[in-house]
Structures are given as C-alpha cells and as structure tokens.
Amino acid sequence: MRRLATVVSTIAFALSGLAISPANTAEISQVLPSASTPRFTASDPEIATPATFDPGIQNAIPSDYFNSVSCPSSGNCVAVGSFRNADGFREAFVQTLTNGSWSNGIPATFDPGIQNTSPSAYFVSVSCASVGNCAAVGTFENANGYYEAFAQTQTSGQWDTALPATFGGGIQNANPDSSFASVSCPSVGNCIAAGRLKNSSGFYQAFTQTQTNGVWDTATPVTFGVGIQSMYPNSSFSSISCTSVGECVVVGKFKNTNYDDEAFMQTQSNGVWGTAIPAAFSDGIQNERPQSRFNSVSCASVGNCVAVGGFSNTVDANEAFTQTLVNGVWANARPAIFGAGIQNASPGAGLDIVTCLSPGNCVAAGQFRNINGDNEAFTQTQANGQWGNAVPARFANGIQSATPNSLFWAVSCASVGNCVAAGQYTNPNGDNEAFTQNQINGQWATAIPSTFAVGVQNQNPASYLVSFSCAPDGSCVGVGEFANASGYYEAFSQKITLTLEPPAVAPAPKTTNVTKVVGFATNSSALTAAQKVALKALVAKSGKKAAFVITGTAGKLPGLSDKKVKALAIKRGEIVKAYLVKLGVNKSKITVRAQITNQGIAPKTKVLARYLESK
C-alpha cells in the first residue's frame, strides 16, 4: 500500500491523447459560502508525530504506514495501517487518539488458526460512529496462505477479535482472494464494508458486507442488469458512504460486455441493495471504449451524494469527473473544468477523493497534468450545487520543484468552505514531501509542507499524507508515512486546527429621544389642530414602532384637590395617547404618566418618543 514509489496518481490511467473536448474548457464562476457561514481561521500544522509501539512489538528496522483516520470528535480519532513486527512480518494495527493524546499502536488480533504464522495484513479504512465505537477493515493472509478481507470492531473503547469476511455457499473461490477497500458506519454497531472477492469461477466481483447491531452478516456480491457486465466479471468497490442505517451508496469499476472498464455505483435504500448502474455521460464526452472508474463517494444526506474519479474522453485522453445524485436521481457525469491555459491538451487527470458537508456543498481533490506537462495537485469545490473551476495547489516561492509533481490523496471539511486537503509534492531537491492546504471561508490558502522535530525525518525527505479527518469544531488530524533519519519508513500523524472565529458583535444601535410639548388651556384636555400637526411630525420622525412616554401635566389650583388635578393630568395624557393610536402607534408601545406642577408654573404635557436609529 506504500505510495512513495511514484507521485503520479493511480487514478490518472494511461496518459495519452491529443486534446480535450471544447465542452470541457468553459469557465464557471465559483459560488462561495454566504456571509452567514461560520468563519474560521487556520493554525499552522503541528509538528508531525511518528506512531509508537510497546517495546518488542515493532521491528528494529521499521516499515510502517497509516492508510486511514476517522475522528468522531475533537481530540478523539482512530488511525489504521500496517507495520513490520519484531519477527519481520507485516501486521495490521490501530492507534487511538483520546482527548488529544495518542496511545501506542495495537496489532490486530485473530483467533488461533485464522492468521498465517508468518503474518501479512493491513488495514485500509476506518470509520467511527462515535468516540470508542469504530470499525476497521483490510486484508490478511490466512493460515493456508490465501488473502481474505477482514474487519475488526471497537465497542466502547475495546477492540474485538478480527473477523474474516464470510460468504454464502458457492460464492467465494476455494482459494480465497478477497479484500476490503472502504467502510462506513452511520451509527454504533451498524456499518457496511465494501471491496472485492474471487468468485467460485475464479473471476473478481465487487461485494459488500453489513454489520447490524454489532453482528456481521454474510457478504453480498454486486448485481448488474442483464447485458451490462462481462461474462467474465472483474469488478471492485473502492468507496462507500452511508448517511443512516440502510441508506448507502457504494462506487467502483467493472468490466462491461466489451471488457472495457466502466465506473459504476450501487445504492442501498431502506436496507435493500438496488442493481448496479454504470456512470452515465452526455453524448460526445466519453470514449467509445470506456476506461473509467470511481475512486470515492460522499453522501451529505439520503439521496444526495457526489462520486468522483477519472475517465477516457473521445480522443483517449484521461480526465477527472464528478457525478452527482440529487434527491435520488443521478445526473450525467461532468468532467472537471479548468480555467484557460491551466490543463494540458492531454489532461492526465483524475479525482481521488471527495467530501460533502451538505447537499450541493462538496470538495473533491486529485491530480492533473498542467500546460507544461507536469503533474499538479488540484481541488474542485461545489457550492450551493454549482461546481467551480478546478484550482491547482498553490505553493510559496522556492517550496515546490520548478517542474511540479504533486497530488492530493485526502480532503476533509469541518464546515462548508473550511477544509484541509493533503497529499505529497516534490521539493526543489527532487524529494517527495507531505503537505497540506487549507480552505478557509471558501478561499484556498498557500500549501504548507509537513514539519518534523529535528533529527526525526530523513535529510532527503520521503513522506506523504493519505487521509484526513476533521471534527465539526475544526480539529483535524491527518495520517501517512515518512522516511526517518535512518531511511526507514514509519507511520505518522499531524494535526491542524481550523479555529471558529467568535461572531462579530455589531455595535448597539443608538437610541434617540425626541420630545414634543403639548400645552393645554386651563382646565382643558382638547388637542388643537396645531398640536395634532406636531404629533404627526413626531410619529413621522420616530416611526410607529417607537416607544412613547406621555407625561400628562396639570397645575395646582386653589380649592382643587390634588386627586382632581392628577385626574386632569391623566386625562390629558390619554387624549394624546388616543391620537397616537389613531396615527398607527400600537397601544402597547405607549405609557401614560401623571405629573402635578405647583401653582404659578405653567403645566406642559410632554410626549417622549424613543427609537433606534437603525430602524
């Protein structure tokens, strides 16, 4: 599973052809997340951390790598891969991050007599439904020397014994050759693993195996409609995504009746698998002899998914493409679109990974051949259902080789527009290094090489990041492999934090007070025409939603009790209130008070309107 032998992506296929079709050169504007989307900032990646093992477990000459990581919450992850044990044989292993601290790596355990005495096993995929509840899948060599798919389940923090995939009678070959490629767990104890098997006739078939309430069922081979698949089957699943129990989509490739490779998908609805469906292209896009495959799928909700991969166009050049499922209906496949002068006439492109946060909001990543014939990593973002132009990875001056050779293996998002893509690139000295690139608030930042503590990494680096997982709070962990100071390979992890910015606090609206004075004749409570005009002006200025405080005022008179004077003051206030209501002011917004002035002081009824200037 080591990926350092070449930087050219396995999804690029044969790099041949003359030109891309004109339909693939159109420009599409990117729709970025709205201003209401939570805003993030990104920290620099932390120092990379090599995997650790208990004494006597790992070989003195390590040969280890991670293939996958899943983080159900911040600081809680499981990474899986393979390592060389003390006896020089290869074993699958897991390593767990708990509350921000990594435990030592733990080898997969099998019941006696299951695994070969000279083990050869590796995990390729892990999915965690919650902290301490995960499933890891991969391949191992059995006691008879044949390879079998297997799964291992973590329940409440404890790993069970690894279990080989099981098949109904007459399905699997007497000399097994099966493997898992991907697993997805929508809830605790409910997972589906996908891969391929050698059938009883010696041909390869894609298959799935379902875990229900913690128990793995027998595996189910893929089914095609009549006349779709070759009579000599050769199909495999590469990726699966489940949104809830019984609601999944799995993708891969198969051989059609002409024995050409075609991408295909299969959908599970209400727990029932439908018939597999080949990817569909508009006329004039795909080659008459298809060479296509899906590498990854991600579903944001039931019936809303995106699958990505590569295909051979009409002039036999390889292009990246996406295909979108909207409300349960697959649209036609769509080639990746680059701006003018970016992609080579012979594109050599493919998308290796996709992740979707919500329907219509996804990020895909992979590799393409640029205008100069060099290989570059790129991303493509779908926002609000629209795919933007593909964007090459961007490095600061002096970081990347003058003849780029980079690709993305992984991408994960904390929220819409806030993601981390990761892979490997070639530095100016010709060495391969792991790197990450952050998308913050819909914009891609400059790529950043992975860093190790002094004396850990080889002076001629050889590293890559193959998987990333981001928790919703922006805590992200990536895993991969690097060459240590002695030139031996070790698994490593690296953390990046996308920090949610506190929401901007808008300045409090300024409150404005406006006062009008209404003078009443002695012992009178009637409004004059002029006073009504003044009150209309007040309401026009403050608005009908303003709060009004009316202070009805009356002066003391000889022989008149204070009670009667107060009653007159209230009456004057109520007269003003009635007129404000007539002007459209809500009664609940009006307060009436009474004030008595001393004899000789002219009583003046005040009307105070209080309103916000931002009304």
Coordinates of C-alpha atoms in Angstrom, one line a residue:
M1 CA 0.0 0.0 0.0
R2 CA 3.0 2.3 0.1
R3 CA 2.5 5.3 -2.2
L4 CA 6.0 6.8 -2.4
A5 CA 7.2 4.9 -5.4
T6 CA 5.7 7.5 -7.7
V7 CA 3.8 10.7 -7.3
V8 CA 1.8 10.1 -10.4
S9 CA -1.7 9.3 -9.2
T10 CA -3.1 5.8 -9.7
I11 CA -6.3 7.4 -11.0
A12 CA -4.6 9.1 -13.9
F13 CA -4.7 5.8 -16.0
A14 CA -2.7 5.7 -19.3
L15 CA -1.5 9.2 -20.2
S16 CA -2.3 9.5 -23.8
G17 CA -4.4 11.5 -26.3
L18 CA -4.3 14.7 -28.2
A19 CA -6.9 17.2 -26.9
I20 CA -9.8 17.8 -24.6
S21 CA -13.2 18.5 -25.9
P22 CA -14.3 22.1 -26.2
A23 CA -17.2 21.4 -23.8
N24 CA -14.6 21.0 -21.0
T25 CA -13.0 24.4 -21.4
A26 CA -15.9 26.6 -20.4
E27 CA -15.5 29.0 -17.4
I28 CA -17.8 28.7 -14.5
S29 CA -17.8 31.2 -11.6
Q30 CA -17.5 29.7 -8.1
V31 CA -20.3 30.5 -5.7
L32 CA -18.7 30.9 -2.2
P33 CA -20.3 30.3 1.2
S34 CA -22.7 33.0 2.3
A35 CA -21.7 35.6 4.9
S36 CA -23.8 33.7 7.4
T37 CA -21.5 30.7 7.3
P38 CA -19.4 30.3 10.5
R39 CA -15.9 31.8 9.8
F40 CA -12.7 30.0 10.6
T41 CA -9.0 30.8 10.8
A42 CA -6.3 28.1 10.5
S43 CA -3.3 27.4 12.7
D44 CA 0.0 26.2 11.1
P45 CA 0.2 22.4 11.1
E46 CA 1.6 21.0 14.4
I47 CA 4.9 19.0 14.4
A48 CA 4.3 15.6 12.8
T49 CA 4.2 12.7 15.3
P50 CA 5.5 9.2 14.4
A51 CA 3.5 6.2 15.5
T52 CA 4.7 4.5 18.7
F53 CA 4.5 0.9 19.8
D54 CA 5.1 -1.0 23.1
P55 CA 8.6 -2.5 23.4
G56 CA 9.2 -5.7 21.4
I57 CA 6.3 -5.1 19.0
Q58 CA 7.8 -3.1 16.2
N59 CA 10.8 -4.3 14.2
A60 CA 14.2 -2.6 14.8
I61 CA 14.1 -1.7 11.1
P62 CA 10.6 -0.2 10.9
S63 CA 8.4 -0.4 7.8
D64 CA 5.1 1.1 8.9
Y65 CA 2.4 3.3 7.3
F66 CA -1.1 4.6 8.0
N67 CA -3.9 4.3 5.4
S68 CA -6.9 5.9 7.1
V69 CA -8.1 8.0 10.0
S70 CA -11.5 8.8 11.5
C71 CA -12.2 11.5 14.1
P72 CA -15.7 11.4 15.6
S73 CA -15.0 14.4 17.8
S74 CA -12.2 16.9 18.6
G75 CA -9.1 15.1 20.0
N76 CA -10.6 11.6 19.5
C77 CA -9.5 9.6 16.5
V78 CA -8.5 6.2 15.3
A79 CA -5.8 5.7 12.7
V80 CA -5.2 2.4 10.9
G81 CA -2.5 0.9 8.7
S82 CA 0.3 -1.7 8.8
F83 CA 3.7 -2.3 10.5
R84 CA 6.6 -4.7 10.4
N85 CA 6.6 -6.7 13.6
A86 CA 9.6 -7.8 15.6
D87 CA 9.9 -11.0 13.5
G88 CA 10.0 -9.1 10.3
F89 CA 6.4 -9.9 9.2
R90 CA 3.6 -7.4 8.4
E91 CA 0.6 -6.9 10.7
A92 CA -2.4 -4.6 10.6
F93 CA -2.6 -2.1 13.5
V94 CA -4.6 0.6 15.0
Q95 CA -3.6 3.7 17.0
T96 CA -6.1 5.7 19.1
L97 CA -6.1 9.4 19.9
T98 CA -8.0 10.0 23.2
N99 CA -8.6 13.5 24.4
G100 CA -5.6 14.7 22.4
S101 CA -3.1 12.0 23.4
W102 CA -2.0 9.1 21.2
S103 CA -1.8 5.6 22.7
N104 CA 0.7 3.1 21.4
G105 CA -0.1 1.1 18.2
I106 CA -2.1 -2.1 18.8
P107 CA -1.8 -5.1 16.3
A108 CA -5.0 -6.7 15.0
T109 CA -5.7 -9.9 16.9
F110 CA -7.2 -13.1 15.3
D111 CA -8.5 -16.3 16.9
P112 CA -5.9 -19.1 16.8
G113 CA -5.5 -20.8 13.4
I114 CA -7.0 -18.0 11.4
Q115 CA -4.0 -15.8 10.5
N116 CA -0.8 -17.2 8.9
T117 CA 2.0 -17.9 11.3
S118 CA 4.0 -15.5 9.1
P119 CA 1.5 -12.7 9.1
S120 CA 0.8 -10.4 6.1
A121 CA -2.0 -8.0 7.0
Y122 CA -3.0 -4.4 6.7
F123 CA -5.9 -2.1 7.4
V124 CA -7.1 0.2 4.6
S125 CA -10.1 2.0 6.1
V126 CA -11.7 3.0 9.4
S127 CA -15.0 4.6 10.3
C128 CA -16.0 5.8 13.8
A129 CA -19.7 6.4 14.6
S130 CA -18.8 7.9 18.0
V131 CA -15.9 8.0 20.3
G132 CA -14.8 4.4 21.1
N133 CA -17.1 2.9 18.5
C134 CA -15.4 2.2 15.2
A135 CA -14.9 -0.4 12.5
A136 CA -11.6 -1.0 10.7
V137 CA -11.3 -3.2 7.5
G138 CA -8.5 -4.6 5.4
T139 CA -6.8 -7.7 4.1
F140 CA -4.9 -10.6 5.8
E141 CA -3.1 -13.8 4.8
N142 CA -4.9 -16.8 6.2
A143 CA -3.4 -20.0 7.6
N144 CA -3.3 -21.5 4.1
G145 CA -1.5 -18.6 2.5
Y146 CA -4.5 -17.0 0.8
Y147 CA -5.7 -13.5 1.2
E148 CA -9.0 -12.6 2.8
A149 CA -10.9 -9.5 3.6
F150 CA -11.4 -8.9 7.4
A151 CA -13.0 -6.4 9.8
Q152 CA -12.3 -5.5 13.4
T153 CA -14.8 -3.7 15.6
Q154 CA -14.2 -1.3 18.5
T155 CA -17.0 -1.2 21.0
S156 CA -17.0 1.2 24.0
G157 CA -13.2 1.6 23.5
Q158 CA -12.4 -2.1 23.3
W159 CA -11.3 -3.9 20.1
D160 CA -12.9 -7.2 19.4
T161 CA -11.1 -10.1 17.6
A162 CA -10.7 -9.6 13.9
L163 CA -13.2 -11.5 11.7
P164 CA -12.7 -12.7 8.2
A165 CA -15.5 -11.8 5.7
T166 CA -18.0 -14.7 5.4
F167 CA -19.8 -15.8 2.2
G168 CA -22.7 -18.0 1.3
G169 CA -22.1 -21.4 -0.1
G170 CA -20.6 -21.4 -3.6
I171 CA -19.8 -17.7 -3.7
Q172 CA -16.1 -17.5 -2.8
N173 CA -13.3 -19.4 -4.5
A174 CA -11.9 -22.4 -2.8
N175 CA -8.6 -20.5 -2.8
P176 CA -9.8 -17.1 -1.5
D177 CA -8.6 -13.8 -2.7
S178 CA -10.7 -11.0 -1.2
S179 CA -10.1 -7.6 0.2
F180 CA -11.9 -4.7 1.7
A181 CA -11.3 -1.2 0.4
S182 CA -13.7 1.0 2.4
V183 CA -16.1 1.0 5.4
S184 CA -18.8 3.4 6.6
C185 CA -20.6 3.4 10.0
P186 CA -23.7 5.6 10.2
S187 CA -24.3 4.6 13.8
V188 CA -22.8 2.4 16.6
G189 CA -22.7 -1.2 15.6
N190 CA -24.1 -0.6 12.1
C191 CA -21.5 -0.5 9.3
I192 CA -21.0 -1.6 5.7
A193 CA -17.7 -2.6 4.3
A194 CA -17.0 -2.8 0.6
G195 CA -14.3 -4.5 -1.6
R196 CA -13.8 -7.4 -4.0
L197 CA -13.7 -11.2 -3.9
K198 CA -12.6 -14.0 -6.2
N199 CA -15.7 -16.0 -7.0
S200 CA -16.1 -19.7 -7.4
S201 CA -15.3 -19.4 -11.1
G202 CA -12.0 -17.5 -10.5
F203 CA -13.3 -14.1 -11.5
Y204 CA -13.4 -11.0 -9.3
Q205 CA -16.6 -9.4 -8.1
A206 CA -17.4 -6.4 -6.0
F207 CA -19.1 -7.1 -2.7
T208 CA -20.4 -5.6 0.5
Q209 CA -20.8 -6.9 4.0
T210 CA -23.2 -5.4 6.5
Q211 CA -22.8 -5.2 10.3
T212 CA -26.2 -4.9 12.1
N213 CA -26.3 -4.2 15.8
G214 CA -22.8 -5.3 16.1
V215 CA -23.1 -8.6 14.1
W216 CA -21.6 -9.0 10.7
D217 CA -23.9 -10.7 8.1
T218 CA -22.7 -12.9 5.2
A219 CA -21.2 -10.8 2.3
T220 CA -23.4 -9.8 -0.7
P221 CA -21.9 -9.8 -4.3
V222 CA -22.8 -6.9 -6.6
T223 CA -25.6 -7.5 -9.1
F224 CA -26.0 -5.9 -12.6
G225 CA -28.8 -5.9 -15.0
V226 CA -28.8 -8.3 -18.0
G227 CA -26.3 -7.5 -20.7
I228 CA -24.3 -4.9 -18.6
Q229 CA -21.4 -6.9 -17.1
S230 CA -18.9 -9.1 -18.9
M231 CA -19.5 -12.8 -18.8
Y232 CA -16.0 -12.8 -17.2
P233 CA -16.7 -10.5 -14.3
N234 CA -14.0 -8.2 -13.0
S235 CA -15.5 -5.6 -10.6
S236 CA -14.4 -4.0 -7.4
F237 CA -15.7 -1.4 -4.9
S238 CA -13.4 1.5 -4.0
S239 CA -15.5 3.6 -1.6
I240 CA -18.8 3.6 0.4
S241 CA -20.7 6.4 2.2
C242 CA -23.8 5.8 4.4
T243 CA -25.9 8.6 5.8
S244 CA -28.1 6.4 8.0
V245 CA -28.7 2.7 8.6
G246 CA -29.8 1.1 5.4
E247 CA -29.1 4.2 3.3
C248 CA -25.7 3.9 1.5
V249 CA -24.0 4.4 -1.9
V250 CA -21.0 2.4 -3.0
V251 CA -18.9 3.0 -6.1
G252 CA -16.1 1.4 -8.1
K253 CA -15.4 -0.1 -11.5
F254 CA -16.4 -3.1 -13.5
K255 CA -15.8 -4.8 -16.9
N256 CA -18.6 -4.3 -19.4
T257 CA -19.6 -6.7 -22.2
N258 CA -16.8 -5.4 -24.3
Y259 CA -14.4 -6.0 -21.4
D260 CA -13.8 -2.3 -21.0
D261 CA -13.6 -0.6 -17.6
E262 CA -16.5 1.5 -16.5
A263 CA -17.3 3.4 -13.4
F264 CA -20.4 2.3 -11.6
M265 CA -22.5 2.9 -8.4
Q266 CA -24.9 0.8 -6.3
T267 CA -27.5 2.3 -4.0
Q268 CA -28.9 0.8 -0.8
S269 CA -32.4 2.2 0.2
N270 CA -34.3 1.1 3.2
G271 CA -31.7 -1.7 3.7
V272 CA -32.2 -3.2 0.2
W273 CA -29.5 -3.0 -2.5
G274 CA -30.5 -1.9 -5.9
T275 CA -29.0 -3.1 -9.2
A276 CA -25.6 -1.6 -10.0
I277 CA -25.7 1.3 -12.5
P278 CA -22.8 2.4 -14.9
A279 CA -21.8 6.0 -14.8
A280 CA -23.7 8.0 -17.5
F281 CA -22.1 10.6 -19.7
S282 CA -23.6 13.0 -22.2
D283 CA -23.0 12.2 -25.9
G284 CA -19.6 13.0 -27.2
I285 CA -17.9 13.0 -23.8
Q286 CA -16.7 9.5 -23.1
N287 CA -14.6 7.3 -25.4
E288 CA -16.4 4.5 -27.3
R289 CA -14.2 2.1 -25.4
P290 CA -14.7 3.5 -21.9
Q291 CA -11.9 3.5 -19.4
S292 CA -13.4 5.0 -16.3
R293 CA -13.6 4.3 -12.6
F294 CA -15.0 5.9 -9.4
N295 CA -12.5 6.4 -6.6
S296 CA -14.6 8.0 -3.9
V297 CA -18.1 8.8 -2.9
S298 CA -19.6 11.1 -0.2
C299 CA -23.2 11.5 0.7
A300 CA -24.4 14.5 2.7
S301 CA -28.0 13.2 3.2
V302 CA -30.2 10.4 1.9
G303 CA -30.3 10.6 -1.9
N304 CA -27.7 13.4 -2.2
C305 CA -24.2 12.3 -3.0
V306 CA -21.2 13.0 -5.2
A307 CA -19.0 10.3 -6.8
V308 CA -15.6 11.2 -8.3
G309 CA -12.9 9.5 -10.4
G310 CA -11.4 9.5 -13.9
F311 CA -12.4 8.6 -17.5
S312 CA -11.1 8.4 -21.0
N313 CA -12.5 11.1 -23.3
T314 CA -13.3 10.8 -27.0
V315 CA -9.6 11.4 -28.0
D316 CA -8.4 8.8 -25.4
A317 CA -7.1 11.4 -23.0
N318 CA -7.8 10.9 -19.3
E319 CA -10.0 13.5 -17.5
A320 CA -11.2 13.9 -13.9
F321 CA -15.0 13.8 -13.4
T322 CA -17.8 14.1 -10.9
Q323 CA -21.3 12.6 -10.9
T324 CA -24.0 14.0 -8.6
L325 CA -27.0 12.3 -7.0
V326 CA -29.7 14.9 -6.3
N327 CA -32.9 13.7 -4.5
G328 CA -32.2 10.2 -5.5
V329 CA -31.6 10.9 -9.2
W330 CA -28.1 10.6 -10.8
A331 CA -27.2 13.5 -13.1
N332 CA -24.9 12.8 -16.0
A333 CA -21.2 12.7 -15.3
R334 CA -19.4 16.1 -15.5
P335 CA -15.7 16.5 -16.5
A336 CA -13.6 18.7 -14.2
I337 CA -13.3 22.2 -15.7
F338 CA -10.1 24.3 -15.6
G339 CA -9.5 27.9 -16.5
A340 CA -7.9 28.7 -19.8
G341 CA -4.3 27.8 -20.1
I342 CA -4.2 25.6 -17.0
Q343 CA -4.7 22.0 -18.0
N344 CA -2.7 20.2 -20.7
A345 CA -4.3 19.2 -24.0
S346 CA -3.7 15.6 -22.8
P347 CA -5.1 16.1 -19.3
G348 CA -3.9 13.0 -17.5
A349 CA -6.3 14.0 -14.7
G350 CA -8.3 12.2 -12.0
L351 CA -10.1 12.9 -8.8
D352 CA -9.1 10.6 -5.9
I353 CA -11.3 11.8 -3.0
V354 CA -14.5 13.8 -2.3
T355 CA -16.2 15.0 0.9
C356 CA -19.6 16.6 1.2
L357 CA -20.8 18.7 4.2
S358 CA -24.4 19.3 3.0
P359 CA -26.3 18.7 -0.3
G360 CA -24.6 20.8 -3.0
N361 CA -21.6 21.7 -0.9
C362 CA -18.6 19.4 -1.6
V363 CA -14.8 19.4 -2.2
A364 CA -13.0 17.0 -4.5
A365 CA -9.2 16.6 -4.8
G366 CA -6.8 14.8 -7.1
Q367 CA -4.1 15.4 -9.8
F368 CA -3.9 16.8 -13.3
R369 CA -1.3 17.4 -16.0
N370 CA -0.6 21.2 -16.4
I371 CA 0.0 23.1 -19.6
N372 CA 3.8 22.3 -19.4
G373 CA 3.2 18.6 -19.0
D374 CA 3.9 18.5 -15.2
N375 CA 1.7 16.8 -12.6
E376 CA -0.1 19.1 -10.1
A377 CA -2.4 18.5 -7.2
F378 CA -5.8 20.3 -7.6
T379 CA -9.1 20.8 -5.9
Q380 CA -12.6 21.5 -7.1
T381 CA -15.3 23.0 -4.9
Q382 CA -19.1 22.6 -5.3
A383 CA -21.0 25.4 -3.5
N384 CA -24.8 25.6 -3.5
G385 CA -25.0 22.9 -6.2
Q386 CA -22.6 24.6 -8.6
W387 CA -19.1 23.3 -9.4
G388 CA -16.4 26.0 -9.6
N389 CA -13.3 25.7 -11.8
A390 CA -10.6 23.3 -10.7
V391 CA -7.8 25.0 -8.8
P392 CA -4.2 23.9 -8.7
A393 CA -2.4 23.7 -5.4
R394 CA -0.5 26.9 -4.7
F395 CA 2.9 26.9 -3.1
A396 CA 5.1 29.8 -1.9
N397 CA 8.2 30.6 -4.0
G398 CA 11.1 28.1 -3.5
I399 CA 9.0 25.4 -1.9
Q400 CA 7.9 23.3 -4.9
S401 CA 10.2 21.9 -7.7
A402 CA 10.4 24.0 -10.8
T403 CA 8.8 21.1 -12.6
P404 CA 5.9 20.3 -10.2
N405 CA 5.0 16.8 -9.3
S406 CA 2.2 16.8 -6.7
L407 CA -1.1 15.3 -5.9
F408 CA -3.8 15.3 -3.3
W409 CA -4.8 12.0 -1.6
A410 CA -7.1 13.3 1.0
V411 CA -9.6 16.1 1.9
S412 CA -11.8 16.7 4.9
C413 CA -14.0 19.6 5.9
A414 CA -15.0 21.0 9.3
S415 CA -17.8 23.0 7.8
V416 CA -18.8 24.3 4.4
G417 CA -15.9 26.3 2.9
N418 CA -13.5 25.2 5.7
C419 CA -11.4 22.2 4.7
V420 CA -8.0 20.6 4.6
A421 CA -6.6 18.9 1.6
A422 CA -3.4 16.8 1.9
G423 CA -1.0 14.7 -0.2
Q424 CA 2.6 14.9 -1.4
Y425 CA 4.7 17.2 -3.6
T426 CA 8.3 17.2 -5.0
N427 CA 10.6 19.8 -3.5
P428 CA 13.4 21.7 -5.3
N429 CA 15.9 18.9 -4.5
G430 CA 13.6 16.3 -6.1
D431 CA 12.5 14.7 -2.8
N432 CA 8.8 13.9 -2.0
E433 CA 7.3 15.7 1.0
A434 CA 3.9 15.6 2.6
F435 CA 1.9 18.8 2.5
T436 CA -1.5 20.3 3.4
Q437 CA -3.5 23.1 2.0
N438 CA -6.3 24.8 4.0
Q439 CA -9.6 26.2 2.6
I440 CA -10.7 29.0 4.9
N441 CA -14.1 30.6 4.4
G442 CA -14.2 29.4 0.9
Q443 CA -10.7 30.5 -0.1
W444 CA -7.6 28.2 -0.6
A445 CA -4.5 29.3 1.3
T446 CA -0.9 28.6 0.3
A447 CA 0.2 24.9 0.7
I448 CA 2.3 24.1 3.7
P449 CA 4.9 21.2 3.9
S450 CA 4.7 18.9 6.9
T451 CA 7.3 19.5 9.5
F452 CA 9.0 17.1 11.9
A453 CA 11.1 17.6 15.0
V454 CA 14.8 18.0 14.5
G455 CA 16.5 14.6 13.7
V456 CA 13.3 12.7 13.1
Q457 CA 12.9 13.0 9.3
N458 CA 15.5 11.9 6.8
Q459 CA 17.6 14.7 5.3
N460 CA 16.2 13.5 1.9
P461 CA 12.5 13.6 2.8
A462 CA 10.2 10.9 1.6
S463 CA 6.7 11.4 3.1
Y464 CA 3.0 11.7 2.2
L465 CA -0.3 12.3 3.8
V466 CA -3.0 9.9 2.7
S467 CA -6.0 10.5 4.9
F468 CA -7.5 13.4 6.9
S469 CA -10.5 13.7 9.2
C470 CA -11.9 17.0 10.6
A471 CA -14.3 17.2 13.6
P472 CA -17.0 19.9 13.3
D473 CA -15.1 22.2 15.7
G474 CA -12.2 22.4 13.2
S475 CA -9.9 20.0 14.9
C476 CA -8.3 18.0 12.0
V477 CA -5.9 15.0 12.0
G478 CA -4.0 13.6 9.0
V479 CA -2.0 10.4 8.7
G480 CA 0.6 9.0 6.3
E481 CA 4.1 7.7 6.1
F482 CA 7.6 9.2 6.2
A483 CA 11.3 8.2 5.9
N484 CA 13.0 8.5 9.3
A485 CA 16.6 9.7 9.9
S486 CA 17.9 6.2 9.2
G487 CA 16.0 5.9 5.9
Y488 CA 13.4 3.5 7.2
Y489 CA 9.7 4.1 6.9
E490 CA 7.3 5.0 9.7
A491 CA 3.7 5.9 10.1
F492 CA 2.9 9.4 11.3
S493 CA 0.1 11.8 12.2
Q494 CA -0.3 15.5 12.0
K495 CA -2.8 17.9 13.5
I496 CA -4.2 21.1 12.1
T497 CA -6.8 23.3 13.8
L498 CA -9.3 25.4 11.9
T499 CA -10.5 27.8 14.6
L500 CA -14.0 29.1 14.6
E501 CA -13.9 32.9 14.9
P502 CA -16.2 34.4 17.5
P503 CA -19.1 36.0 15.8
A504 CA -18.7 39.7 15.1
V505 CA -20.5 41.8 17.7
A506 CA -22.4 44.5 16.0
P507 CA -22.4 47.9 17.7
A508 CA -25.5 48.5 19.7
P509 CA -28.0 50.7 17.7
K510 CA -28.1 54.2 19.0
T511 CA -31.2 55.1 20.9
T512 CA -32.6 58.6 20.0
N513 CA -35.1 60.5 22.1
V514 CA -37.4 63.2 20.6
T515 CA -39.7 65.2 22.7
K516 CA -42.8 67.3 21.9
V517 CA -44.5 69.6 24.3
V518 CA -48.3 69.9 24.2
G519 CA -49.7 72.9 26.1
F520 CA -53.3 72.7 27.2
A521 CA -55.6 75.7 28.1
T522 CA -56.7 76.0 31.7
N523 CA -58.9 73.1 32.7
S524 CA -58.9 71.8 29.1
S525 CA -57.9 68.4 27.6
A526 CA -58.6 69.0 23.9
L527 CA -55.9 68.9 21.2
T528 CA -55.7 71.9 18.9
A529 CA -55.1 71.5 15.1
A530 CA -51.5 72.8 15.6
Q531 CA -50.8 70.2 18.3
K532 CA -52.1 67.4 16.1
V533 CA -49.7 68.5 13.3
A534 CA -46.9 68.5 15.8
L535 CA -47.7 65.0 17.0
K536 CA -47.9 63.8 13.3
A537 CA -44.5 65.1 12.8
L538 CA -43.2 63.4 15.9
V539 CA -44.6 60.0 14.7
A540 CA -43.2 60.6 11.2
K541 CA -39.7 61.1 12.6
S542 CA -39.6 58.4 15.2
G543 CA -41.7 55.8 13.3
K544 CA -44.8 54.0 14.5
K545 CA -42.7 51.3 16.3
A546 CA -41.1 53.8 18.6
A547 CA -41.8 53.7 22.4
F548 CA -43.8 56.7 23.6
V549 CA -43.9 58.1 27.1
I550 CA -46.6 60.7 27.7
T551 CA -46.3 62.7 30.8
G552 CA -49.7 64.4 31.3
T553 CA -49.3 67.5 33.4
A554 CA -51.7 69.7 35.4
G555 CA -51.1 72.6 37.7
K556 CA -52.4 73.0 41.3
L557 CA -55.4 75.4 41.7
P558 CA -56.9 77.0 44.8
G559 CA -59.8 74.9 46.2
L560 CA -59.0 71.9 43.9
S561 CA -57.7 68.7 45.5
D562 CA -54.5 67.0 44.2
K563 CA -56.6 63.9 43.3
K564 CA -58.7 66.0 40.8
V565 CA -55.6 67.7 39.5
K566 CA -54.0 64.3 38.9
A567 CA -57.1 63.1 37.1
L568 CA -56.9 66.0 34.8
A569 CA -53.2 65.2 34.1
I570 CA -54.1 61.6 33.2
K571 CA -57.0 62.7 31.0
R572 CA -54.7 64.9 29.0
G573 CA -52.2 62.0 28.6
E574 CA -55.0 59.7 27.5
I575 CA -56.2 62.2 24.9
V576 CA -52.7 62.3 23.4
K577 CA -52.4 58.5 23.5
A578 CA -55.7 58.1 21.7
Y579 CA -54.5 60.4 18.9
L580 CA -51.2 58.5 18.6
V581 CA -53.1 55.2 18.3
K582 CA -55.2 56.9 15.6
L583 CA -51.9 57.6 13.8
G584 CA -51.0 53.9 13.8
V585 CA -48.9 53.6 17.0
N586 CA -49.6 50.3 18.9
K587 CA -51.2 50.8 22.3
S588 CA -48.6 48.5 23.9
K589 CA -45.9 51.0 22.9
I590 CA -47.5 53.9 24.8
T591 CA -47.0 54.6 28.5
V592 CA -49.1 57.4 30.3
R593 CA -47.8 59.1 33.4
A594 CA -49.2 61.9 35.5
Q595 CA -47.4 65.0 36.9
I596 CA -48.7 67.8 39.1
T597 CA -46.9 71.2 39.0
N598 CA -47.0 73.9 41.6
Q599 CA -49.3 76.8 41.3
G600 CA -47.8 79.5 39.1
I601 CA -45.8 77.0 37.0
A602 CA -47.3 76.5 33.5
P603 CA -48.2 72.8 33.1
K604 CA -46.8 71.3 29.9
T605 CA -47.6 67.8 28.8
K606 CA -44.5 66.1 27.3
V607 CA -44.6 63.4 24.7
L608 CA -41.3 61.5 24.5
A609 CA -40.6 59.2 21.5
R610 CA -37.7 56.8 21.9
Y611 CA -36.4 54.9 18.8
L612 CA -33.4 53.2 17.3
E613 CA -31.6 55.0 14.6
S614 CA -31.1 51.7 12.7
K615 CA -34.9 51.1 12.4

